[in-house]
Amino acid sequence: MRPQEKFQISGSDTQIPSRGLGTFLPDPGASEPNTVKKAVLDALKTGYRHIDTALRYGDGTGEREVGEAIRESGVPREEIFVVTKLENCFHAPEDVETGMDMSLKNLGLAYGTPIDLYLMHFPYAYQKTENFGTQREVDGKPLVDVELSRAYVTTWKAMEVLVDKCKARLIGVSNFSTPKMEKLLASARIKPAVNQIEVHPHWPQKDLVKFCQNSGVHVTAFGPLGCTPIPALVGRAGPGPLDDNIIFLLGQKYRKSPAQMILCHLICRGISVIPKSVSTKRILENFDCLFEMDAEDFKTIDTLMDEHSNKGVRNLETMSYLGFDNYNELYEEP
């Protein structure tokens, strides 16, 4: 099996690079200034042409550093597939364009240049403060706007207008379950181009991935190596896929690291990947993941959690933090 360098986005003339760089930092305050900028510059120099960021990453700092890196890289803007996301406090239809405009300003790309892909970061919304901050409980947990969280179809309609206004080439979603995708697809004027979700060998999400792909929605895997979310959202205890001995032993055969084996396997599934790293060595290593994998070895990784992924372990968990399971595959929450 040979992984692809790019995937065609259904219903468009756009291709999304299969290998991207994620720029989420679990604790931005613990990182040196310009950490994201340096990582993006390293990635673009290596050959990455797919950069993922979000307004909520460092309250806009991530976007600003991504924009600075793109401008300083010398790589033509049109060669780079830029992804950013609508923050949870901008879900009211009248606020969606404001959120987009903030991201455009932060990124500071060429005037009039649209975002290649704009995602609804989460289907649920937070109660906002006067200046689009998040209202919080005494313990720091965000206050969820339940009514608006159930109205993501209305938020989506406002995002469709961003395409009409040429502020986004494509729009999509992130962290959407199958029930939520079904509801959105039933009413969308512009079909979501992408659903960005947690996918890795220990959480393969086969049913959700199959549903999206059969519906013409491309899947991008965040946390493809077993993500590290903010501490309040960590759902996994114990080792992740990078520590899986079966993957390690298979890697010996190809002289590849566990990370390279995992990324190659996911791309062979038709999924683009955005592993995050600020290490130059790992950025280089993660990019070198396109190689021929024997079908038998692909199946070994593909069935680590059994044939139907019933034993999967999710890293990102919302129940204790928000009071509902955003990822429920049987019915919608909240």
PDB file of N, CA and C in Angstrom, residues 28 30 46 73 91 93 102 107 113 135 156 162 171 184 186-187 210 215 221 228 258 265 290 292 294-295 305 313:
ATOM      1  N   PRO A  28       0.672  27.106  26.380  1.00  0.00           N
ATOM      2  CA  PRO A  28       1.475  28.122  25.682  1.00  0.00           C
ATOM      3  C   PRO A  28       2.369  28.923  26.610  1.00  0.00           C
ATOM      4  N   ALA A  30       4.116  27.974  28.991  1.00  0.00           N
ATOM      5  CA  ALA A  30       5.345  27.260  29.340  1.00  0.00           C
ATOM      6  C   ALA A  30       6.333  27.217  28.189  1.00  0.00           C
ATOM      7  N   THR A  46      11.211  22.036   5.445  1.00  0.00           N
ATOM      8  CA  THR A  46      11.257  20.588   5.225  1.00  0.00           C
ATOM      9  C   THR A  46      10.440  20.168   4.015  1.00  0.00           C
ATOM     10  N   SER A  73       9.049  32.800   5.243  1.00  0.00           N
ATOM     11  CA  SER A  73       9.568  31.532   4.718  1.00  0.00           C
ATOM     12  C   SER A  73      10.073  31.615   3.287  1.00  0.00           C
ATOM     13  N   HIS A  91     -20.150  31.378  18.081  1.00  0.00           N
ATOM     14  CA  HIS A  91     -21.122  30.530  17.399  1.00  0.00           C
ATOM     15  C   HIS A  91     -22.418  31.233  17.043  1.00  0.00           C
ATOM     16  N   PRO A  93     -24.768  33.352  15.014  1.00  0.00           N
ATOM     17  CA  PRO A  93     -24.606  33.676  13.585  1.00  0.00           C
ATOM     18  C   PRO A  93     -24.026  35.062  13.332  1.00  0.00           C
ATOM     19  N   MET A 102     -11.064  38.217  12.851  1.00  0.00           N
ATOM     20  CA  MET A 102      -9.982  38.211  13.835  1.00  0.00           C
ATOM     21  C   MET A 102      -8.869  37.270  13.391  1.00  0.00           C
ATOM     22  N   LEU A 107      -3.482  36.253  11.171  1.00  0.00           N
ATOM     23  CA  LEU A 107      -2.618  35.585  10.198  1.00  0.00           C
ATOM     24  C   LEU A 107      -1.885  36.590   9.313  1.00  0.00           C
ATOM     25  N   THR A 113      -6.645  37.502   0.453  1.00  0.00           N
ATOM     26  CA  THR A 113      -6.388  36.067   0.324  1.00  0.00           C
ATOM     27  C   THR A 113      -7.267  35.303   1.309  1.00  0.00           C
ATOM     28  N   GLN A 135     -17.091  32.854  29.563  1.00  0.00           N
ATOM     29  CA  GLN A 135     -17.600  32.882  30.930  1.00  0.00           C
ATOM     30  C   GLN A 135     -17.288  31.537  31.599  1.00  0.00           C
ATOM     31  N   TRP A 156     -23.391  27.012  11.147  1.00  0.00           N
ATOM     32  CA  TRP A 156     -22.877  26.579   9.846  1.00  0.00           C
ATOM     33  C   TRP A 156     -23.387  27.471   8.708  1.00  0.00           C
ATOM     34  N   LEU A 162     -19.298  32.970   4.557  1.00  0.00           N
ATOM     35  CA  LEU A 162     -17.875  33.298   4.439  1.00  0.00           C
ATOM     36  C   LEU A 162     -17.302  32.813   3.113  1.00  0.00           C
ATOM     37  N   ILE A 171     -14.992  25.267   3.846  1.00  0.00           N
ATOM     38  CA  ILE A 171     -15.370  25.247   5.257  1.00  0.00           C
ATOM     39  C   ILE A 171     -15.602  23.802   5.679  1.00  0.00           C
ATOM     40  N   LEU A 184     -26.054  17.791  10.214  1.00  0.00           N
ATOM     41  CA  LEU A 184     -25.498  18.912   9.452  1.00  0.00           C
ATOM     42  C   LEU A 184     -25.613  18.674   7.946  1.00  0.00           C
ATOM     43  N   ALA A 186     -27.722  17.009   6.361  1.00  0.00           N
ATOM     44  CA  ALA A 186     -29.115  17.028   5.898  1.00  0.00           C
ATOM     45  C   ALA A 186     -29.595  18.425   5.540  1.00  0.00           C
ATOM     46  N   SER A 187     -28.921  19.451   6.066  1.00  0.00           N
ATOM     47  CA  SER A 187     -29.412  20.811   5.842  1.00  0.00           C
ATOM     48  C   SER A 187     -28.382  21.748   5.208  1.00  0.00           C
ATOM     49  N   LYS A 210     -15.615   5.996   8.113  1.00  0.00           N
ATOM     50  CA  LYS A 210     -16.321   5.418   6.969  1.00  0.00           C
ATOM     51  C   LYS A 210     -17.521   6.275   6.577  1.00  0.00           C
ATOM     52  N   SER A 215     -19.687   9.909   2.625  1.00  0.00           N
ATOM     53  CA  SER A 215     -20.490  11.114   2.405  1.00  0.00           C
ATOM     54  C   SER A 215     -19.718  12.191   1.646  1.00  0.00           C
ATOM     55  N   ALA A 221      -6.829  13.773  10.682  1.00  0.00           N
ATOM     56  CA  ALA A 221      -6.583  13.262  12.033  1.00  0.00           C
ATOM     57  C   ALA A 221      -5.758  14.258  12.828  1.00  0.00           C
ATOM     58  N   THR A 228      -1.944  15.093  23.123  1.00  0.00           N
ATOM     59  CA  THR A 228      -1.851  15.619  24.482  1.00  0.00           C
ATOM     60  C   THR A 228      -2.740  16.849  24.562  1.00  0.00           C
ATOM     61  N   PRO A 258       8.073   4.364  15.260  1.00  0.00           N
ATOM     62  CA  PRO A 258       6.632   4.162  15.484  1.00  0.00           C
ATOM     63  C   PRO A 258       5.798   5.315  14.925  1.00  0.00           C
ATOM     64  N   HIS A 265       0.271   4.574   8.064  1.00  0.00           N
ATOM     65  CA  HIS A 265      -0.950   3.772   8.144  1.00  0.00           C
ATOM     66  C   HIS A 265      -2.194   4.645   7.988  1.00  0.00           C
ATOM     67  N   LEU A 290       5.976   8.657   3.940  1.00  0.00           N
ATOM     68  CA  LEU A 290       5.346   8.101   2.745  1.00  0.00           C
ATOM     69  C   LEU A 290       6.219   6.982   2.191  1.00  0.00           C
ATOM     70  N   GLU A 292       6.013   2.504   0.974  1.00  0.00           N
ATOM     71  CA  GLU A 292       5.178   1.343   0.669  1.00  0.00           C
ATOM     72  C   GLU A 292       5.050   0.462   1.902  1.00  0.00           C
ATOM     73  N   ASP A 294       3.338  -3.081   3.387  1.00  0.00           N
ATOM     74  CA  ASP A 294       2.686  -4.334   3.012  1.00  0.00           C
ATOM     75  C   ASP A 294       1.264  -4.366   3.550  1.00  0.00           C
ATOM     76  N   ALA A 295       0.349  -4.918   2.758  1.00  0.00           N
ATOM     77  CA  ALA A 295      -1.062  -4.976   3.158  1.00  0.00           C
ATOM     78  C   ALA A 295      -1.241  -5.724   4.478  1.00  0.00           C
ATOM     79  N   MET A 305      -6.965  -2.678  17.821  1.00  0.00           N
ATOM     80  CA  MET A 305      -8.062  -2.547  18.775  1.00  0.00           C
ATOM     81  C   MET A 305      -9.228  -3.469  18.415  1.00  0.00           C
ATOM     82  N   VAL A 313      -9.168   3.537  22.719  1.00  0.00           N
ATOM     83  CA  VAL A 313      -8.994   4.436  23.858  1.00  0.00           C
ATOM     84  C   VAL A 313      -8.854   5.862  23.339  1.00  0.00           C
TER      85      VAL A 313
END
